[in-house]
Each structure stands twice: as structure tokens, then as C-alpha cells.
PDB file of C-alpha atoms and ligand atoms in Angstrom:
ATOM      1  CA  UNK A   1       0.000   0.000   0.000  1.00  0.00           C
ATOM      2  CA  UNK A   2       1.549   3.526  -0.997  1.00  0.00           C
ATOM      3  CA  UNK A   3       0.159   6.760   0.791  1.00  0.00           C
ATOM      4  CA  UNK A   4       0.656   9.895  -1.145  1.00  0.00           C
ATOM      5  CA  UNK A   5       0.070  12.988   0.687  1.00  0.00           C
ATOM      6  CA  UNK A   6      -0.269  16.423  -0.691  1.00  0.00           C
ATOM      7  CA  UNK A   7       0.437  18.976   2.364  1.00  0.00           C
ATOM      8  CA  UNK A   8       2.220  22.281   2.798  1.00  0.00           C
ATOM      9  CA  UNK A   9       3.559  20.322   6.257  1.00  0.00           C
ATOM     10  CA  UNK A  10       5.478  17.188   4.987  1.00  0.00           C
ATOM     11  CA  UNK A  11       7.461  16.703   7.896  1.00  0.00           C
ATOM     12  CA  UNK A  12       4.481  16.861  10.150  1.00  0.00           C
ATOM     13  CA  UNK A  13       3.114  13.977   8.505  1.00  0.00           C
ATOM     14  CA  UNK A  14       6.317  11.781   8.411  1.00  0.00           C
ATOM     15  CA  UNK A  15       7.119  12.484  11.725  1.00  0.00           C
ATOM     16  CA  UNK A  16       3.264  11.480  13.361  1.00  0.00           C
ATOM     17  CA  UNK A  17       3.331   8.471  11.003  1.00  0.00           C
ATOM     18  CA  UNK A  18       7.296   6.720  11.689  1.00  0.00           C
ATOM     19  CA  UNK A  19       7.006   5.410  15.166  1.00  0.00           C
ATOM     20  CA  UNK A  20       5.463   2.229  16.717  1.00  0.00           C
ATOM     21  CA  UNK A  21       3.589  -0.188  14.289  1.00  0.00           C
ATOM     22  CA  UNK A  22       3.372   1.909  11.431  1.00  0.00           C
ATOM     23  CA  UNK A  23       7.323   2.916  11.742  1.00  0.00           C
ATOM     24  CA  UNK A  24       8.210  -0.858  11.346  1.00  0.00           C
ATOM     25  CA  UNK A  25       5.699  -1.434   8.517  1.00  0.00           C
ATOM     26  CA  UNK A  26       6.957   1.263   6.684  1.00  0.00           C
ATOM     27  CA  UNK A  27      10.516  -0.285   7.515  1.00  0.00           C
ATOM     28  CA  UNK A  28       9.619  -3.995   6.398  1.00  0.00           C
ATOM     29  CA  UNK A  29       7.840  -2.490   2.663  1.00  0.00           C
ATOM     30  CA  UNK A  30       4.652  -3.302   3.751  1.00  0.00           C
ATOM     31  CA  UNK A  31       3.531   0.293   3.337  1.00  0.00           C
ATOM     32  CA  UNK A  32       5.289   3.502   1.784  1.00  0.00           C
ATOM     33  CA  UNK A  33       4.801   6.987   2.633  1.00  0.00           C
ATOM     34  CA  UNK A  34       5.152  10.135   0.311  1.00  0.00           C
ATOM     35  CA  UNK A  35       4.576  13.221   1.596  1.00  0.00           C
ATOM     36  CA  UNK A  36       4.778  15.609  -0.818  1.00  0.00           C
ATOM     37  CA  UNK A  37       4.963  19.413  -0.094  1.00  0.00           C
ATOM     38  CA  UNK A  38       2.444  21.332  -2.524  1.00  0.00           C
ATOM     39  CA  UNK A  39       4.773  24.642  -2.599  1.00  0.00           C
ATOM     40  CA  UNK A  40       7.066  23.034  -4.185  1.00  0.00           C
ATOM     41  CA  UNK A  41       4.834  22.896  -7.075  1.00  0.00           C
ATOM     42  CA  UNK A  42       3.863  27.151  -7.037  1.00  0.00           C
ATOM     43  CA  UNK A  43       5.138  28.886  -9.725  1.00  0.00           C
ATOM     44  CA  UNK A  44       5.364  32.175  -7.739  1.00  0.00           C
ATOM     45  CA  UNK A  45       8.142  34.108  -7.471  1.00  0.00           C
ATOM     46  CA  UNK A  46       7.443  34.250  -3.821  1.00  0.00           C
ATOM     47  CA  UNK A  47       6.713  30.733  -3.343  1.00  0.00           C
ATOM     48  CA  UNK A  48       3.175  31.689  -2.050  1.00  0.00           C
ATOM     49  CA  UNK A  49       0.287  29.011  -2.392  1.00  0.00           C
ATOM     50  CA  UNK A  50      -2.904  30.716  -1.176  1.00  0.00           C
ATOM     51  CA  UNK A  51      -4.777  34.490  -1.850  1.00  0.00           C
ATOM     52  CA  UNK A  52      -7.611  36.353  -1.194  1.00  0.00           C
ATOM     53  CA  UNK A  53     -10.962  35.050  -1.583  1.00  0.00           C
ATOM     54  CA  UNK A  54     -12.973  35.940  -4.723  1.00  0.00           C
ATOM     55  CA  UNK A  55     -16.535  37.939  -3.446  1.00  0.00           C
ATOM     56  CA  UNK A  56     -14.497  38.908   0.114  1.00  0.00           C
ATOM     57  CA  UNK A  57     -14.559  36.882   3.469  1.00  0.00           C
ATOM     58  CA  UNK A  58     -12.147  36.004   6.140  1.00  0.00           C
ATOM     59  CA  UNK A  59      -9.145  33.971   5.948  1.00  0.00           C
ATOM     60  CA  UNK A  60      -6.585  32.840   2.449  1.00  0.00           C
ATOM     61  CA  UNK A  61      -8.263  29.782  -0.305  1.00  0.00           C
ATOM     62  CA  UNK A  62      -5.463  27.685  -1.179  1.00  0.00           C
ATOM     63  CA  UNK A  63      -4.687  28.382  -5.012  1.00  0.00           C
ATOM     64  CA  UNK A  64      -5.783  26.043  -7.708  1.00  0.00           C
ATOM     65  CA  UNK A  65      -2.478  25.845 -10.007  1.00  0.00           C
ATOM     66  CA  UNK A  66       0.367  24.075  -7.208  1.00  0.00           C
ATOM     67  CA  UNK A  67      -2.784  21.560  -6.161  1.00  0.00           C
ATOM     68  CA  UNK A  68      -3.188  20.633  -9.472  1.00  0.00           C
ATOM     69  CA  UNK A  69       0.678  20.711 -10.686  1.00  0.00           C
ATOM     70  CA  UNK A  70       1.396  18.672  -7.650  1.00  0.00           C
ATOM     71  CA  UNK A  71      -1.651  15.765  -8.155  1.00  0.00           C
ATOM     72  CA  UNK A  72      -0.157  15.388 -11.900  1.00  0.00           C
ATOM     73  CA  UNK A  73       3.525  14.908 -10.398  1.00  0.00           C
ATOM     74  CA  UNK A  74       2.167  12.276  -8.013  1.00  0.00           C
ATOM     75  CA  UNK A  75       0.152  10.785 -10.309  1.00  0.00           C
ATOM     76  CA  UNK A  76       2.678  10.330 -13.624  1.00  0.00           C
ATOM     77  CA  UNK A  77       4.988   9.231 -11.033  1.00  0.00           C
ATOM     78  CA  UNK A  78       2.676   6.002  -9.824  1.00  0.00           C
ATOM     79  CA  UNK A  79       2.288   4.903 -13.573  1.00  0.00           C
ATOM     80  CA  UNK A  80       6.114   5.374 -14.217  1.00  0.00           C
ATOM     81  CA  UNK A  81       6.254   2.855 -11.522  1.00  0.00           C
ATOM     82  CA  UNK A  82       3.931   0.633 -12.937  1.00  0.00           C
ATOM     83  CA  UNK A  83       1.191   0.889 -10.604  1.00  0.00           C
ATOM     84  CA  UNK A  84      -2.613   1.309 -11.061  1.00  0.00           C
ATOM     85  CA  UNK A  85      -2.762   2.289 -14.557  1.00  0.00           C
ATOM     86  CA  UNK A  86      -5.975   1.846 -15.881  1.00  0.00           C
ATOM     87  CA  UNK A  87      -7.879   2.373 -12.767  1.00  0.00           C
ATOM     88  CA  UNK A  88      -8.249   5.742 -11.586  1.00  0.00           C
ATOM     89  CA  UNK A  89      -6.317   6.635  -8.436  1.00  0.00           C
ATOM     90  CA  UNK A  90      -7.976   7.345  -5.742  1.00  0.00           C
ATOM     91  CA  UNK A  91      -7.909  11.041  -4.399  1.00  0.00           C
ATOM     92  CA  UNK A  92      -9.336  12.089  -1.037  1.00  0.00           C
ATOM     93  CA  UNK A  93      -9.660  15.375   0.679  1.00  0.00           C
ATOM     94  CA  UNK A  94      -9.831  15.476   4.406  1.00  0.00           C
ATOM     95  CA  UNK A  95     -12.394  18.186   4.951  1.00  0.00           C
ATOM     96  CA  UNK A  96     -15.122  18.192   7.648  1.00  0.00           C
ATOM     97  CA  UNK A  97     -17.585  18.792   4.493  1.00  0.00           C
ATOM     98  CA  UNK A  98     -17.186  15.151   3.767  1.00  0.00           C
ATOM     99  CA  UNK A  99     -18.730  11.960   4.493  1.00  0.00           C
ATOM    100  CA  UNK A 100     -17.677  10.613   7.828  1.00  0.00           C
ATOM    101  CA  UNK A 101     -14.822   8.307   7.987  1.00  0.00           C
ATOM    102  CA  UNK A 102     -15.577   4.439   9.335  1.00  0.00           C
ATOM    103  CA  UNK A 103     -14.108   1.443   9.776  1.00  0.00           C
ATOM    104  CA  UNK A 104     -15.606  -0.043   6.931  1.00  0.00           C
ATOM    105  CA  UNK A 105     -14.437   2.620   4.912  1.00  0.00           C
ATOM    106  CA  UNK A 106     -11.022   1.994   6.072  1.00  0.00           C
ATOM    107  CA  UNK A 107     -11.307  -1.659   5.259  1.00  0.00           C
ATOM    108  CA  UNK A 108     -12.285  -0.804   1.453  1.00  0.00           C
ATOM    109  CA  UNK A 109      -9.843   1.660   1.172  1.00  0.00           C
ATOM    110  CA  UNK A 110      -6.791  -0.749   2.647  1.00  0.00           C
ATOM    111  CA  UNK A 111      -7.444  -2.891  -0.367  1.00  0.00           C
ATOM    112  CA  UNK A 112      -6.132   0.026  -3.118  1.00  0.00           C
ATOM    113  CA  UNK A 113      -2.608  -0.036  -3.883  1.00  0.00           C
ATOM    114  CA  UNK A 114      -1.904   3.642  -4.088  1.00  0.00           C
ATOM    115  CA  UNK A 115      -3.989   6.218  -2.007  1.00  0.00           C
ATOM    116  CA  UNK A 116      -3.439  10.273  -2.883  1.00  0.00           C
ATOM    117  CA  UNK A 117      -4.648  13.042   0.248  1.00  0.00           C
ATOM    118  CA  UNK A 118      -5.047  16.365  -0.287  1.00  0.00           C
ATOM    119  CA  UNK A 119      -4.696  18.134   2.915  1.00  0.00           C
ATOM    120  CA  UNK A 120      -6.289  21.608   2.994  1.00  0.00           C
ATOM    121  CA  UNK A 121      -5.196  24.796   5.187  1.00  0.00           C
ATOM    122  CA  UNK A 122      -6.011  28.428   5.355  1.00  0.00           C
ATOM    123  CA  UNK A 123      -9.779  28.974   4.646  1.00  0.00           C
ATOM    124  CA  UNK A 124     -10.595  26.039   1.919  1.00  0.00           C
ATOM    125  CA  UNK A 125      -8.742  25.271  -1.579  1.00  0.00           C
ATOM    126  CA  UNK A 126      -9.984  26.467  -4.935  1.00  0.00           C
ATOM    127  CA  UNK A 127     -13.163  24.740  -6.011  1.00  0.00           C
ATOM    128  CA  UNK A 128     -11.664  24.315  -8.982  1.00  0.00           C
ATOM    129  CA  UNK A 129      -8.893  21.513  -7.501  1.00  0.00           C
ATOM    130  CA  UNK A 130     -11.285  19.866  -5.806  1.00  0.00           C
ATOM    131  CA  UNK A 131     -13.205  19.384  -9.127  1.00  0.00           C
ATOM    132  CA  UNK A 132     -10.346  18.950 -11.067  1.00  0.00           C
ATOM    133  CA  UNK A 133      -8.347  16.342  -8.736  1.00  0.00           C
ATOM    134  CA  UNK A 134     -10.754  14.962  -5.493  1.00  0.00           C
ATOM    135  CA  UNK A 135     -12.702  11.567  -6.075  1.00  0.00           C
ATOM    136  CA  UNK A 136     -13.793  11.613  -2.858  1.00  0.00           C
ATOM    137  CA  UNK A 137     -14.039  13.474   0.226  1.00  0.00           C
ATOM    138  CA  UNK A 138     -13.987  12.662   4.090  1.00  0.00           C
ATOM    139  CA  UNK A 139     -14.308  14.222   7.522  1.00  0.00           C
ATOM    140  CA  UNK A 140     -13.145  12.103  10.674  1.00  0.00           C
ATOM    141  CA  UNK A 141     -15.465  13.404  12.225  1.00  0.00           C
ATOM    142  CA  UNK A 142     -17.716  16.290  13.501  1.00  0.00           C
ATOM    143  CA  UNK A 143     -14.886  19.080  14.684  1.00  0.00           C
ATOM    144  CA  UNK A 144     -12.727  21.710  12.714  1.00  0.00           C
ATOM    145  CA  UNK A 145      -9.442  21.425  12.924  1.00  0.00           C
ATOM    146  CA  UNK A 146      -6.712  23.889  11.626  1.00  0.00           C
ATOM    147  CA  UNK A 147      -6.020  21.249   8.179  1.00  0.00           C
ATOM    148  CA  UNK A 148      -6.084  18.177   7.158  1.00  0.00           C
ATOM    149  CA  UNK A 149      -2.964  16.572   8.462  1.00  0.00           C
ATOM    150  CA  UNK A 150      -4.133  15.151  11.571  1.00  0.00           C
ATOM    151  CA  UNK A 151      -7.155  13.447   9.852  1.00  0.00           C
ATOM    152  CA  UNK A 152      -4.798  11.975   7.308  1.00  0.00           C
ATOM    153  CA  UNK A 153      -2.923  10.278   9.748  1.00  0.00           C
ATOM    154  CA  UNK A 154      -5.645   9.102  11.281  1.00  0.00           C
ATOM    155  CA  UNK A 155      -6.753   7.648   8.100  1.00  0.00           C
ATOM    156  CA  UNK A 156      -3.174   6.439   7.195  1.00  0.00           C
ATOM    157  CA  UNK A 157      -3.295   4.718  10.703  1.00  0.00           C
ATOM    158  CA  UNK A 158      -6.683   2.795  10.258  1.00  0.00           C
ATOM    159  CA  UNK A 159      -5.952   1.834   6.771  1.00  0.00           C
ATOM    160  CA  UNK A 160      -2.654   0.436   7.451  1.00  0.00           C
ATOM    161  CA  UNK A 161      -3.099  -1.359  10.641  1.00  0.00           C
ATOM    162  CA  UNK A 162      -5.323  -3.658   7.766  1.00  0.00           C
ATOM    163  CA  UNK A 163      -2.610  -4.168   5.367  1.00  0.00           C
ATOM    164  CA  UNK A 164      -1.680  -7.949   5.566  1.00  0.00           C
ATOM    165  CA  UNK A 165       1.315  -8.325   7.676  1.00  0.00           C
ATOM    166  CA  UNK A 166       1.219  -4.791   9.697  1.00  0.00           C
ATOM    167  CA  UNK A 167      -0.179  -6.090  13.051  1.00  0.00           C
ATOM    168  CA  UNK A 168       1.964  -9.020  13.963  1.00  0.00           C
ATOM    169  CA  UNK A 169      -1.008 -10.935  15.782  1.00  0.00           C
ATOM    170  CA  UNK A 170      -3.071 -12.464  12.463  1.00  0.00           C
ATOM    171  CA  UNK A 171      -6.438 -12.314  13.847  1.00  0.00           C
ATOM    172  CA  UNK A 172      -5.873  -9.050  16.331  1.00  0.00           C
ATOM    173  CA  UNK A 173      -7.609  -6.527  13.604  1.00  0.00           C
ATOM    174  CA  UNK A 174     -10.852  -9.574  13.061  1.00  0.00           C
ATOM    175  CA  UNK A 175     -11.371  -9.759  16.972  1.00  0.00           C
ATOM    176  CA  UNK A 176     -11.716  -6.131  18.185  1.00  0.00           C
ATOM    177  CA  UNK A 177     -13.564  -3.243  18.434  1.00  0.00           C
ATOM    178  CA  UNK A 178     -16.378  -3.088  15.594  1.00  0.00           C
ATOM    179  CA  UNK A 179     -16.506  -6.613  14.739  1.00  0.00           C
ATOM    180  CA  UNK A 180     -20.101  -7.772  15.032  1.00  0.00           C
ATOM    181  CA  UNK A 181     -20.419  -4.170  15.943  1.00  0.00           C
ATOM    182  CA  UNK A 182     -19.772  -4.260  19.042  1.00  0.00           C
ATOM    183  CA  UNK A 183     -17.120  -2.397  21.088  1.00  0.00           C
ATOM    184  CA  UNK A 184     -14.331  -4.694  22.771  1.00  0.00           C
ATOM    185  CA  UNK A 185     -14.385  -6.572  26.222  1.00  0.00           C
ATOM    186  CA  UNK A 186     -12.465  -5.072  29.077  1.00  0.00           C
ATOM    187  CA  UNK A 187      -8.587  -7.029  28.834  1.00  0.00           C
ATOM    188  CA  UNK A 188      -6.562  -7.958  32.192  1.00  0.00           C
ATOM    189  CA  UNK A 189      -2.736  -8.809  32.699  1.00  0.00           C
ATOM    190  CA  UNK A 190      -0.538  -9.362  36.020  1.00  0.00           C
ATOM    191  CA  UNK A 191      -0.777  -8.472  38.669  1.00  0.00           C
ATOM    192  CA  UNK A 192      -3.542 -10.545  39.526  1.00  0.00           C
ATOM    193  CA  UNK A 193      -4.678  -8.581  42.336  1.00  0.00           C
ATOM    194  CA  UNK A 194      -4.065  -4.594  42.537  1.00  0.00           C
ATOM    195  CA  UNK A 195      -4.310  -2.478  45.330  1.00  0.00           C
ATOM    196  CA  UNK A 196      -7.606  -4.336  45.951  1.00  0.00           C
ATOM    197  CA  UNK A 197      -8.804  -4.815  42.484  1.00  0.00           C
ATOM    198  CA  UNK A 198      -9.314  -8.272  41.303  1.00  0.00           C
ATOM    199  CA  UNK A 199      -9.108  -9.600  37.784  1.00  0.00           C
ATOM    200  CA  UNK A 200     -12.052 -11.235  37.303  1.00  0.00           C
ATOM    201  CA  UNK A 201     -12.253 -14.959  38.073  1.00  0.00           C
ATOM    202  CA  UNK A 202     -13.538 -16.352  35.136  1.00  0.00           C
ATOM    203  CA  UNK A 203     -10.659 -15.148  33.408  1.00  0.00           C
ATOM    204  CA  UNK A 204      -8.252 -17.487  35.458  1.00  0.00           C
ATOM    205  CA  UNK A 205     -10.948 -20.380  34.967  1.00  0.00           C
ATOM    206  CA  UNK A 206      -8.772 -21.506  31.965  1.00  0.00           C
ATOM    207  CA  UNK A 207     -12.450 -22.457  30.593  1.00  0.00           C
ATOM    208  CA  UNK A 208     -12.562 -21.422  26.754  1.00  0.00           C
ATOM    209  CA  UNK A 209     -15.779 -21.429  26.000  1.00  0.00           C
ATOM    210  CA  UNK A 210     -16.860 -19.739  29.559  1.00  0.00           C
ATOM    211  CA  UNK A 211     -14.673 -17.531  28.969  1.00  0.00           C
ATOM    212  CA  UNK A 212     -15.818 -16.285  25.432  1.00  0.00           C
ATOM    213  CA  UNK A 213     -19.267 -15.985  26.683  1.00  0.00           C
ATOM    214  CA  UNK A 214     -18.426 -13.671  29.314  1.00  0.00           C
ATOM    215  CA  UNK A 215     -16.324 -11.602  26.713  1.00  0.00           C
ATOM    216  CA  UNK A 216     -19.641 -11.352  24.166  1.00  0.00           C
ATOM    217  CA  UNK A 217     -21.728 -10.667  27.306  1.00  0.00           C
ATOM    218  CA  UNK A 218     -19.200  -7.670  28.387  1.00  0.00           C
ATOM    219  CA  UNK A 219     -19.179  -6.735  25.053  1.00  0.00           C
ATOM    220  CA  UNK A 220     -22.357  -6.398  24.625  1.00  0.00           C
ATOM    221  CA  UNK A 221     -23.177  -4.462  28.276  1.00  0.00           C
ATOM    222  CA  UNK A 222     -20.271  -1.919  27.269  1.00  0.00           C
ATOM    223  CA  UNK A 223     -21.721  -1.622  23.925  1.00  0.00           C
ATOM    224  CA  UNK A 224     -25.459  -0.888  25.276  1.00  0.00           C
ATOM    225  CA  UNK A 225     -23.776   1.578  27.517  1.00  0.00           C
ATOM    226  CA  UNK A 226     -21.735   3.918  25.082  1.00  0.00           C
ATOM    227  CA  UNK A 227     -23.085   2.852  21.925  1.00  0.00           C
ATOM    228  CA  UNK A 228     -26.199   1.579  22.024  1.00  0.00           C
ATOM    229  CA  UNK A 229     -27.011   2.727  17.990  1.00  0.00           C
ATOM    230  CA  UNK A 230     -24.346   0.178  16.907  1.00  0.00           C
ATOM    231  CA  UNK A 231     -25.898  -2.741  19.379  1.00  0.00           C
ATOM    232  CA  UNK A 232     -29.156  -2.110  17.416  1.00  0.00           C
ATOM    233  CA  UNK A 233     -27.507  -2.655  14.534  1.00  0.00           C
ATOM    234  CA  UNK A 234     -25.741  -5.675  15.841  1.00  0.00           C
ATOM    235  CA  UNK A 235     -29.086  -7.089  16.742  1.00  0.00           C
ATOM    236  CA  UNK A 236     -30.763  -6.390  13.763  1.00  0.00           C
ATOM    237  CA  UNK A 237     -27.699  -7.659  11.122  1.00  0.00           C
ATOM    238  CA  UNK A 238     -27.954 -11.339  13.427  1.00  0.00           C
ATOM    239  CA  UNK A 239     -24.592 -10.605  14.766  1.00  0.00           C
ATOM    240  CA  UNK A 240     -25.803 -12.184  18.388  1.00  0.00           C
ATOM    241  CA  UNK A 241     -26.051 -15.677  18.948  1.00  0.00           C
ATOM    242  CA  UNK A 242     -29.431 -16.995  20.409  1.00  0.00           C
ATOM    243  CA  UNK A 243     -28.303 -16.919  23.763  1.00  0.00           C
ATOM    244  CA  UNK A 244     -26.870 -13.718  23.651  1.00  0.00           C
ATOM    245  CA  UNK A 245     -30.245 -12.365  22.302  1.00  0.00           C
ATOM    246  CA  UNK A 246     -31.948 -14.051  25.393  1.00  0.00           C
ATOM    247  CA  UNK A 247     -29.415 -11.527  27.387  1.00  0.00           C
ATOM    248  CA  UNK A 248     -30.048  -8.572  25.348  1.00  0.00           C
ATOM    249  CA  UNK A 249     -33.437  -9.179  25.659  1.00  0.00           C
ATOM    250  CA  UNK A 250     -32.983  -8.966  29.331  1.00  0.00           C
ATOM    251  CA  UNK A 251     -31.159  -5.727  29.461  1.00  0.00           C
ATOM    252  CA  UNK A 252     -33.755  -4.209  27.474  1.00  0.00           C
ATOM    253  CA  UNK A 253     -36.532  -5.461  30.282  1.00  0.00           C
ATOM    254  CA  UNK A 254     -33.725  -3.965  32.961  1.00  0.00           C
ATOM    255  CA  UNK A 255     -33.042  -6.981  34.640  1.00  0.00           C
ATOM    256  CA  UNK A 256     -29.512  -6.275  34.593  1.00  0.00           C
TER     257      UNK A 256
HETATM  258  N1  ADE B 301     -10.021  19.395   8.236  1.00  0.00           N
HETATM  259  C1  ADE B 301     -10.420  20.174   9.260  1.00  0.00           C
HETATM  260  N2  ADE B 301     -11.252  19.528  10.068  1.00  0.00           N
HETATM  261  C2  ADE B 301     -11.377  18.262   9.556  1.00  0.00           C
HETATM  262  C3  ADE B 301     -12.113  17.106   9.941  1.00  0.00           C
HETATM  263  N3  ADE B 301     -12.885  17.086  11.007  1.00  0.00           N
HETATM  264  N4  ADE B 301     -12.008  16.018   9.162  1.00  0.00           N
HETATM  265  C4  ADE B 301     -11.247  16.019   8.059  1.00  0.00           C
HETATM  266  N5  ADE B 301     -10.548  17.077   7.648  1.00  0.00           N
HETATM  267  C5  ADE B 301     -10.601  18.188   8.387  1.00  0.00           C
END
């Protein structure tokens, strides 16, 4: 999987992106990361890559031209290197005008081999670029930040923690929060007792299957708790087994 990302703060992004998981996935191949800084692609003499707003308003638009210069650069250089040629390459702008980034979204977007960003700043960008370059375009979530390199590595994050390989644990990204939509069980290591607080005993039960159940059944309370729109769901796709319907049944009468 290769991340191209179009940003007046390159650094920013290869900095928040080359520790921890991500670091040693980018060191083992598994994914590459191009950060590519849009004013290099201005063709002002002053290197500047925003101006006033046509009809007046606060703030700078970013200019249309070094978007636009800079997509084709990123672009001619995936086909050099033989990647998706036919297919059109994927461009997304973080923006909080966009649809709102999910887990499933990360999951079809992990399967792409080469993902552009366009990070804006200042104001907005040109319509114009976003016509001329975006395919797509996605808000993490409902908040304005000051541009769109924090989403992106958010998005670079969730995408890549799918890629084949990335987590070490095979099965770690199948078992977790979301799956069956329902958030994850509470986890427990040594010590077994602390200051007073005792993992619970079913977990030392070394019973499998006893102990799955109470996982699903935690699951499920924490879900009904925080997110009780995605247990709905989870009831209504036939995620729960028929026991675990006779429970949820139960918490819905209150007998908790
Ligand atoms: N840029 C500024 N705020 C954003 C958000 N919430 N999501 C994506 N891009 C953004």
C-alpha cells in the first residue's frame, strides 16, 4: 500500500506516522509513505500558495495551479512505476464537508494499492482543484481542525493497521472493536490482584468457551452503555447468537 500525501507540512506527517507499528511497517515495505509538499509545485516568485478570496470573506483559499501541478507529479509518477494504470487513483480530501470516515471505509480503502490526500489549510482550496483532482471526500469526524494533516494520519493509521502483515497478531484486527459491531471486552494482565482490584475470576478459569461468553456478554453491556445505535444494529444484522439475544433481551426489560 503507498500513501501519497499532498500537504504544505510534509514533515508533520512523516514524523506522526514513523514510530510504533506503522514505523516498522513502513521499515519492512509493507507500506510507503510520500509526503509531498504542494509549494514546491507554485510557480510564484514568492513561493506563495494561497490568496484572497474571490466575493471577500475572512481567511486565504489555497490556489488552484500548485494543487493541481502537484496531483499530476504524483500521479505520472505512480504509472512510471507501474502501478494502477488503468484504474483511476484514488484522491481524497480530508475536509469536515465530507462523508464521515468508518471502519468499513477503512477496510475498502486498505485494499487500493496507491492512495493520494489532499490536505487543505487556510480557509478552503480552490473549487476548482477539488473538481479537477478529489474523487472523494472525508471528515473524521464532527470538529474543525486547523487542516487536514491530523485526519490523514488518522486515516493512514486505520488503513494500514489492515494491510496484511502490519499487526503481527493475524487475527488481532478480526477480533476487536467493531466486529459484530460491538465495542471490545475489558482485557486484564498481572498483577492478579491490585491495590484491591481483582481480575475477574472467570478469566483465570482456563475455561474457553466460559470464557468467550463472558467476553460477548461484556461486550455487549459496554456496547449498550456507550453505543447503544451500533448494538441495534448488531441485533438487527444477526450478529448475536441466540443466547446472547436471550441476554439482550434482558437488558432491554432492565433486569440487569
Ligand atoms: N479538516 C479540518 N477539520 C477536519 C475534519 N474534522 N475532518 C477532516 N478534515 C478536516
Amino acid at each position: 500500500m503507498n500513501f501519497h500525501v499532498m500537504t504544505l507540512f510534509p514533515e508533520m506527517i512523516m514524523q506522526g506516522l514513523s514510530s510504533s507499528i506503522l514505523g516498522r511497517a513502513l521499515e519492512r515495505g509493507l507500506i510507503s509513505l510520500n509526503a509531498v509538499n504542494i509549494r514546491d509545485y507554485t510557480l510564484d516568485k514568492h513561493k506563495r500558495v494561497d490568496d484572497y478570496p474571490y466575493g471577500g470573506g475572512a481567511g486565504m483559499v489555497m490556489s488552484v495551479d500548485p494543487v493541481v501541478r502537484c496531483y499530476r507529479a504524483i500521479f505520472s509518477e505512480i504509472t512510471r512505476k507501474g502501478g494502477q494504470k488503468e484504474k483511476k487513483v484514488r484522491v481524497i480530501y480530508l475536509t469536515p464537508q465530507g462523508k464521515t470516515f468508518t471502519q468499513e471505509m477503512a477496510k475498502e480503502l486498505a485494499e487500493e494499492e496507491d492512495l493520494i490526500f489532499l490536505c487543505g489549510h487556510y480557509e478552503g482550496i480552490d473549487e476548482r482543484a477539488i473538481e479537477m483532482v478529489v474523487t472523494e471526500q472525508i471528515s473524521i469526524g464532527d470538529y474543525v481542525l486547523t487542516g487536514g494533516e491530523l485526519p490523514v494520519m488518522v486515516m493512514i493509521d486505520a488503513i494500514s493497521r489492515l494491510v496484511p502483515g502490519v499487526l503481527n497478531n493475524g487475527n488481532s484486527a478480526e477480533f476487536e472493536t467493531f466486529h459484530d459491531h460491538l465495542l471490545e471486552y475489558p482485557q486484564y494482565t498481572r498483577p492478579e490482584v491490585y491495590e484491591g482490584r481483582e481480575v475477574p475470576e472467570i478469566l483465570l478459569s482456563g475455561h474457553h468457551a466460559k470464557i468467550e461468553e463472558w467476553r460477548r456478554k461484556q461486550s455487549i453491556l459496554r456496547t449498550k452503555e456507550a453505543r447503544p445505535d451500533l448494538l441495534g444494529r448488531a441485533v438487527q444484522e444477526g450478529c448475536l447468537n441466540k443466547r446472547e439475544m436471550t441476554f439482550w433481551r434482558e437488558l432491554e426489560q432492565g433486569w440487569e
